[in-house]
PDB file of C-alpha atoms in Angstrom:
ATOM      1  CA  UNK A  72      11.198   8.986 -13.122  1.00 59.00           C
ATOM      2  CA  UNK A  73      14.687   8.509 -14.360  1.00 61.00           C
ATOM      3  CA  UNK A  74      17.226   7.849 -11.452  1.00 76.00           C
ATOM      4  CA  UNK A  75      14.570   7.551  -9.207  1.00 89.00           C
ATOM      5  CA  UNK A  76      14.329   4.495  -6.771  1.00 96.00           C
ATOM      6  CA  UNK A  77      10.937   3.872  -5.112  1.00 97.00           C
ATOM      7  CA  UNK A  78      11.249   1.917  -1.925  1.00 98.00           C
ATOM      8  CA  UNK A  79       7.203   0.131  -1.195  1.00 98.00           C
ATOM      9  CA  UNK A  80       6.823  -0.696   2.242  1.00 98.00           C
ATOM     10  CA  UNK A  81       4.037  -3.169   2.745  1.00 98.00           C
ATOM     11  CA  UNK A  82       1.654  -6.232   3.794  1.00 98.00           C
ATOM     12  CA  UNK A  83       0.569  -9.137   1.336  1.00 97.00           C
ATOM     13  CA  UNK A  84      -1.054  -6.717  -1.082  1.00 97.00           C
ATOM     14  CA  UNK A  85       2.244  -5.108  -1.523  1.00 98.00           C
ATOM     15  CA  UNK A  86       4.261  -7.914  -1.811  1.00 98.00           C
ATOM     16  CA  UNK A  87       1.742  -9.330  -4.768  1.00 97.00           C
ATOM     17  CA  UNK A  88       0.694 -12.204  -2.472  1.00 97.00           C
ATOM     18  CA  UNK A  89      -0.040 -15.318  -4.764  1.00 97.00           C
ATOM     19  CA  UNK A  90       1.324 -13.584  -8.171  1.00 98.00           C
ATOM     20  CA  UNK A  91       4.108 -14.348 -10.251  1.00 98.00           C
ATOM     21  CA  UNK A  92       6.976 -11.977  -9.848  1.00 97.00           C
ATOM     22  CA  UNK A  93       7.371 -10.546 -12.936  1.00 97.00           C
ATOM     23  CA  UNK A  94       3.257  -9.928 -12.739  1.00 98.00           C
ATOM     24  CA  UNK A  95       3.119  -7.795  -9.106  1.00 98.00           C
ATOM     25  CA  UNK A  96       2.223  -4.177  -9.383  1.00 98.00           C
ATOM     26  CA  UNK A  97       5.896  -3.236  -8.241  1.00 98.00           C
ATOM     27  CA  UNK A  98       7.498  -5.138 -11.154  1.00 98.00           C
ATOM     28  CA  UNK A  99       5.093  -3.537 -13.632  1.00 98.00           C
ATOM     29  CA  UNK A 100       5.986  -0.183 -12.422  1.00 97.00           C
ATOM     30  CA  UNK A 101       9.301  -0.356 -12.305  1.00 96.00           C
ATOM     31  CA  UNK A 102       9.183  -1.720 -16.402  1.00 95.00           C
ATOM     32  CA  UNK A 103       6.956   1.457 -17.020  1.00 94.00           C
ATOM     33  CA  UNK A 104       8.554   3.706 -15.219  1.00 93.00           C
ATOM     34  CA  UNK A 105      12.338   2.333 -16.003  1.00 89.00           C
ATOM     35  CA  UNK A 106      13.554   2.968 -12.490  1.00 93.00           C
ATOM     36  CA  UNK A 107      14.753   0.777  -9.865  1.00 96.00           C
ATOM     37  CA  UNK A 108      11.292   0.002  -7.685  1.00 97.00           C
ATOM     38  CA  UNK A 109      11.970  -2.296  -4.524  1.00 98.00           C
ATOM     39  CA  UNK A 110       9.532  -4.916  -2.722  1.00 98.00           C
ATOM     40  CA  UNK A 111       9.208  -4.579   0.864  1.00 98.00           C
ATOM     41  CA  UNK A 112       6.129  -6.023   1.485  1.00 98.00           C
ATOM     42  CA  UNK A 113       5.549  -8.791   3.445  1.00 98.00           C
ATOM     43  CA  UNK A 114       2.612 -11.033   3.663  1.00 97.00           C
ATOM     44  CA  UNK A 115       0.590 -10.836   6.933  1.00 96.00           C
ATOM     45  CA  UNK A 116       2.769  -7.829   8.089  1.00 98.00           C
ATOM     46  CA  UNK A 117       1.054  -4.828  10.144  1.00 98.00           C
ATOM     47  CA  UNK A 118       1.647  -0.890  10.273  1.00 98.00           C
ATOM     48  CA  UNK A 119       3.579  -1.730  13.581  1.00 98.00           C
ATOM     49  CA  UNK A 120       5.914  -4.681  11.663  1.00 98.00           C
ATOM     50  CA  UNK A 121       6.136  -1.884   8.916  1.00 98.00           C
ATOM     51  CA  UNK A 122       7.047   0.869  10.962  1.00 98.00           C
ATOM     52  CA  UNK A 123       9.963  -1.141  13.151  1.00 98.00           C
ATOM     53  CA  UNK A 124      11.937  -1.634   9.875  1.00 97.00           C
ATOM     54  CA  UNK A 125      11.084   1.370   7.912  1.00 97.00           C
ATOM     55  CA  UNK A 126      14.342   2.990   9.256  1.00 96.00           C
ATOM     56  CA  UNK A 127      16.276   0.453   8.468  1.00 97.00           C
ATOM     57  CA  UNK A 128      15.107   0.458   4.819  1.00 98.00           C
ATOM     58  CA  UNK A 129      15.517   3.527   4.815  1.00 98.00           C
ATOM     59  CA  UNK A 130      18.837   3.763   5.684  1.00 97.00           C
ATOM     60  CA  UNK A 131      20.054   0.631   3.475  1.00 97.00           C
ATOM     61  CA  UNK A 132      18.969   1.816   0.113  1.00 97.00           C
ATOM     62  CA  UNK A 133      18.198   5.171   0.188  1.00 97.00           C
ATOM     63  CA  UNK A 134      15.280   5.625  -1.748  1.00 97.00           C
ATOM     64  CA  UNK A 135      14.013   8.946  -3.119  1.00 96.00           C
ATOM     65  CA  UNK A 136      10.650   7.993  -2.611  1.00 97.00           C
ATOM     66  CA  UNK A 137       8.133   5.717  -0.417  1.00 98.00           C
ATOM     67  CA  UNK A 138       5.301   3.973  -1.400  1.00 98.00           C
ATOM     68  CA  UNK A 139       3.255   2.805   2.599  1.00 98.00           C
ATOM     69  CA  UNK A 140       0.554   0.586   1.824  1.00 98.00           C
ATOM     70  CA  UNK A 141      -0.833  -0.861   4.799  1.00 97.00           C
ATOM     71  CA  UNK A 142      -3.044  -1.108   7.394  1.00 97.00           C
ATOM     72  CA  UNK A 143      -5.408  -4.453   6.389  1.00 96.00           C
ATOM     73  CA  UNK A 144      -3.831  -6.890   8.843  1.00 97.00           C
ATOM     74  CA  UNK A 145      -4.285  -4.084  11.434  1.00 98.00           C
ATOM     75  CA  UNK A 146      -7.782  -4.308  10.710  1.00 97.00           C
ATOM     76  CA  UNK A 147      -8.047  -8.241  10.686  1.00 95.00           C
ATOM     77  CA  UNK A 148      -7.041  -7.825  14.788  1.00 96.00           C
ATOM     78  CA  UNK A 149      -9.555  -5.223  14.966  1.00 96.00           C
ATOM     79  CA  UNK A 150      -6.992  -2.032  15.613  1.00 97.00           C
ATOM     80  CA  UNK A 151      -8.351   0.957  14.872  1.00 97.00           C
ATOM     81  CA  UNK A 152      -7.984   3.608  12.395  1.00 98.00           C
ATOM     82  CA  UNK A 153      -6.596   6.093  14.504  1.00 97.00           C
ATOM     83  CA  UNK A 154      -3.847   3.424  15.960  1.00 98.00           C
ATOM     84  CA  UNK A 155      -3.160   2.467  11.889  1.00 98.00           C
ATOM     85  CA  UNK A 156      -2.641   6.479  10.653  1.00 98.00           C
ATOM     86  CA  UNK A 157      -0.681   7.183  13.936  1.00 98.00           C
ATOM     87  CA  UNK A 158       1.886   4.096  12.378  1.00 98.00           C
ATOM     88  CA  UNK A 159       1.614   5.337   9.132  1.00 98.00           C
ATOM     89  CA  UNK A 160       2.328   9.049  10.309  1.00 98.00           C
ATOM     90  CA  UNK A 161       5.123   7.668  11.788  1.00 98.00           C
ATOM     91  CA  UNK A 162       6.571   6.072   9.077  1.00 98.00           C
ATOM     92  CA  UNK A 163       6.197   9.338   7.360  1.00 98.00           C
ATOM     93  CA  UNK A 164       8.119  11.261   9.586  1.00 98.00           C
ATOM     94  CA  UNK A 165      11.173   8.364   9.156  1.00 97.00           C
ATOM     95  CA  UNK A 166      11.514   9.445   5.455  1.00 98.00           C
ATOM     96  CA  UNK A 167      11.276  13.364   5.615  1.00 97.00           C
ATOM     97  CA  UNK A 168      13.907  13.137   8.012  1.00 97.00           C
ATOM     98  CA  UNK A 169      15.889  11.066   5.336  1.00 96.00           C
ATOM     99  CA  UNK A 170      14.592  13.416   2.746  1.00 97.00           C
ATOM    100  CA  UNK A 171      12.386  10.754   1.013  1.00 97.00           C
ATOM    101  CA  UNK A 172       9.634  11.667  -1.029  1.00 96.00           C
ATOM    102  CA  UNK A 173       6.417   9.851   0.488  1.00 98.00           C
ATOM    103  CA  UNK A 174       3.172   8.428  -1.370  1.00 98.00           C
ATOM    104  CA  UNK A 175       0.613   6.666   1.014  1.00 98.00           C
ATOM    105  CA  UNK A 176      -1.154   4.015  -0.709  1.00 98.00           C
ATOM    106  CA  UNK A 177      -4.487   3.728  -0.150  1.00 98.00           C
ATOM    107  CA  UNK A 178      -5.155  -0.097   0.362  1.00 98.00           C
ATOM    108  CA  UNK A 179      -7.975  -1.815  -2.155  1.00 97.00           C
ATOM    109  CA  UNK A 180     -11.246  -2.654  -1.224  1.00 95.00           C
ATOM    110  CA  UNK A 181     -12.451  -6.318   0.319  1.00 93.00           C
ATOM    111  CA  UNK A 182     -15.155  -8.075  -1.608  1.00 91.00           C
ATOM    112  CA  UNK A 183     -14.489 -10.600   1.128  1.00 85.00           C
ATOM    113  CA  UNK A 184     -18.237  -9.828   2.462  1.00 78.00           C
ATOM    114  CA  UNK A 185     -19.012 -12.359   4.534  1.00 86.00           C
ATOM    115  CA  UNK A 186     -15.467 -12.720   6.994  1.00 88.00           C
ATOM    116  CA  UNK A 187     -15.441 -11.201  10.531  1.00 87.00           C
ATOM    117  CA  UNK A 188     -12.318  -9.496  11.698  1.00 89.00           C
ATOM    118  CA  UNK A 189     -10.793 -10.585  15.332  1.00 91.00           C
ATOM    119  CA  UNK A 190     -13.664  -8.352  17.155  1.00 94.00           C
ATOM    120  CA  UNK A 191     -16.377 -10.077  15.063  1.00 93.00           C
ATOM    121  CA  UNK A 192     -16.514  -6.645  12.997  1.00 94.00           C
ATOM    122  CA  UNK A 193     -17.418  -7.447   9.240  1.00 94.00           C
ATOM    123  CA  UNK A 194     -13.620  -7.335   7.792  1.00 92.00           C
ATOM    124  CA  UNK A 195     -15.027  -5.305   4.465  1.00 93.00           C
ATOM    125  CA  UNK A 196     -16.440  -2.958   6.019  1.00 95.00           C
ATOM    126  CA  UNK A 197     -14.038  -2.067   8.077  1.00 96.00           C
ATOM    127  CA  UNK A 198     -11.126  -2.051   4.862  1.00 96.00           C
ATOM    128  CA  UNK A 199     -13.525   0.411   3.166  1.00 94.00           C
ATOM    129  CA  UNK A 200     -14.407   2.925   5.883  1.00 96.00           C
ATOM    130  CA  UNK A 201     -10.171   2.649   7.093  1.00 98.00           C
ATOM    131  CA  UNK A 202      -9.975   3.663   2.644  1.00 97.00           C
ATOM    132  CA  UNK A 203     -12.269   6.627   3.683  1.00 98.00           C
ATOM    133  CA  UNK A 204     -10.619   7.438   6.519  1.00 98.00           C
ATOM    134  CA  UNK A 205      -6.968   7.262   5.168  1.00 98.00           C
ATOM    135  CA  UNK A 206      -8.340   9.581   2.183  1.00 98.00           C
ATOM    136  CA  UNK A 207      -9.379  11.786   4.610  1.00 98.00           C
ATOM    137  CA  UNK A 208      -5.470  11.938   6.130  1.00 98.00           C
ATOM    138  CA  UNK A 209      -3.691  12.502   3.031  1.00 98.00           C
ATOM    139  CA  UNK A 210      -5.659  15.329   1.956  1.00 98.00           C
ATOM    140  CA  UNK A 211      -5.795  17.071   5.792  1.00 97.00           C
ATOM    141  CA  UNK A 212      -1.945  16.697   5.573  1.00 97.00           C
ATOM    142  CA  UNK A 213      -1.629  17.487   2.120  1.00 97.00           C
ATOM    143  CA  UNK A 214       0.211  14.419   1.112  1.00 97.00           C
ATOM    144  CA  UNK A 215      -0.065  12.823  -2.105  1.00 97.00           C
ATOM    145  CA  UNK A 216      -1.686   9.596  -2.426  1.00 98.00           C
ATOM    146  CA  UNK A 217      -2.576   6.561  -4.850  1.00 98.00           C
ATOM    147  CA  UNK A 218      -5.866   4.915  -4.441  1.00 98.00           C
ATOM    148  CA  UNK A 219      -4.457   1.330  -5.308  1.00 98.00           C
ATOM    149  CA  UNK A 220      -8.539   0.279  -5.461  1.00 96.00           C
ATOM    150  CA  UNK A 221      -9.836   2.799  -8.120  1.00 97.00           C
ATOM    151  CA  UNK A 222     -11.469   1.312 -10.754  1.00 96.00           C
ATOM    152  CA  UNK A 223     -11.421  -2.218  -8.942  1.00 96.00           C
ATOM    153  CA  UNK A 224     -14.557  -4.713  -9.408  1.00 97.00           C
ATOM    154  CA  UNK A 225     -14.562  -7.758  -7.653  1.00 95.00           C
ATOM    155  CA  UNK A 226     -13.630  -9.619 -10.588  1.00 97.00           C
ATOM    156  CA  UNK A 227      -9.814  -8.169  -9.952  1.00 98.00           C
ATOM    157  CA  UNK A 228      -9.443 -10.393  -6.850  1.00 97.00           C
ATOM    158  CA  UNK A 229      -8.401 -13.665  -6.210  1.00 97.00           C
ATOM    159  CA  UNK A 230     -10.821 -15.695  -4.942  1.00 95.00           C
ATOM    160  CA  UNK A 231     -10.379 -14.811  -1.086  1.00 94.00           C
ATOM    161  CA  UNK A 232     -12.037 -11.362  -2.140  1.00 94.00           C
ATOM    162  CA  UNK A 233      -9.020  -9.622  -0.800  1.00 94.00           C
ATOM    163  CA  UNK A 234      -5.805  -9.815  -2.543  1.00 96.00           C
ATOM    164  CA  UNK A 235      -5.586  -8.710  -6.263  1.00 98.00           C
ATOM    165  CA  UNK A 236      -5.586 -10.724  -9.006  1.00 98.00           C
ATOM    166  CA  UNK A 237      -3.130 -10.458 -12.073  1.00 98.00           C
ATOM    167  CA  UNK A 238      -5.735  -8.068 -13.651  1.00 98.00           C
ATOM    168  CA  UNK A 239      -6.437  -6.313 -10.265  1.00 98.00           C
ATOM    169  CA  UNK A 240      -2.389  -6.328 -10.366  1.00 98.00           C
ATOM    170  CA  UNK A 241      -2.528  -4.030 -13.785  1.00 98.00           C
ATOM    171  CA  UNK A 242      -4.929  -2.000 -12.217  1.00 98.00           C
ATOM    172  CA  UNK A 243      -2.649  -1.303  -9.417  1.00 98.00           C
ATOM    173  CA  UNK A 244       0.286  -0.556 -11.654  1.00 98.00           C
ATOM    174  CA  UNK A 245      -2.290   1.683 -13.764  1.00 98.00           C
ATOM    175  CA  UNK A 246      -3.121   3.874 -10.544  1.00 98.00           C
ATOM    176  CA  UNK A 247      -0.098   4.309  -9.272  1.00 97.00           C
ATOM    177  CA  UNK A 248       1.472   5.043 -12.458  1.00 96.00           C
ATOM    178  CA  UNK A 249      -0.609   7.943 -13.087  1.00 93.00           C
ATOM    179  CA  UNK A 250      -0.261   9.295  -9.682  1.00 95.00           C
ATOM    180  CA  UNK A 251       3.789   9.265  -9.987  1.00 93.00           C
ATOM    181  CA  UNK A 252       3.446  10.593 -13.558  1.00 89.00           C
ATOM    182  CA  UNK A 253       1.808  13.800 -12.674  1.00 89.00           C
ATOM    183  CA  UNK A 254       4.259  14.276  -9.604  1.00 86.00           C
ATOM    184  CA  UNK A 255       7.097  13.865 -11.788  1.00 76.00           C
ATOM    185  CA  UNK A 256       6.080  16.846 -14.142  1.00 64.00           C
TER     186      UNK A 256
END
């Protein structure tokens, strides 16, 4: 993906919350890719947070493609799927009219089992049926995805059950590397 420049727009897990820089997901692509990959995510940020500064991302480095992963925070204050995909369809729209390439990342899984989101709703379960239903989106709409949580155990998190680990960190890089791979041929 020479001369290509991958804009990832983001919460914690994009970010690489608690990992060393130079160990994130978007640091490893960007060395096995050799293209300019930039950061966006923010820790604790939701689709809505995402989707107010998308355009001005956007427009500031015009990227030729998007990475959204999002949508677990939303969950935390108990929004619902519908309310998440509308942001995230949103977002989408910003960068075709830009003429940005999108990918929608499909967040990882929770092994955080026991925590209750903001409506007492059991904060895994509702990460892995949003996965389902975000899968469901991509392939409606025909838009080409990277399921950051294939081939995840629970041994790639830290130990809140929810953000990756340096090994769930290779794992990310590892999915979304082959995704982009095959889009670039």
């Amino acid at each position: 993906m020479i001369n290509s420049k991958i804009l990832c727009l983001g919460d914690s897990i994009t970010f690489g919350y608690e990992i060393e820089v130079s160990q994130r997901w978007t640091n490893l692509l960007q060395e096995n890719l050799n293209c300019n990959v930039l950061n966006f995510g923010i820790n604790g940020d939701t689709t809505s947070g995402m989707l107010a500064r998308c355009e001005r991302l956007l427009l500031e480095h015009q990227p030729t493609h998007l990475i959204i992963l999002g949508g677990t925070n939303d969950l935390w204050f108990g929004l619902t799927d519908g309310f998440i995909i509308s942001n995230i369809y949103a977002i989408i729209k910003q960068a075709k009219h830009n003429n940005v390439e999108v990918i929608i990342g499909i967040p990882t899984p929770s092994y955080n089992l026991e925590e209750l989101n903001f409506k007492n709703k059991n904060y895994s379960d509702t990460i892995n049926n949003f996965r389902k239903s975000l899968i469901n989106f991509c392939v409606y709409k025909d838009l080409n995805y990277i399921d950051f949580g294939a081939n995840m155990k629970d041994y790639h998190f830290l130990d809140d059950g929810i953000h990756p680990n340096e090994a769930g960190q290779i794992v990310m890089n590892e999915n979304a590397l082959g995704i982009l791979k095959k889009l670039n041929n």
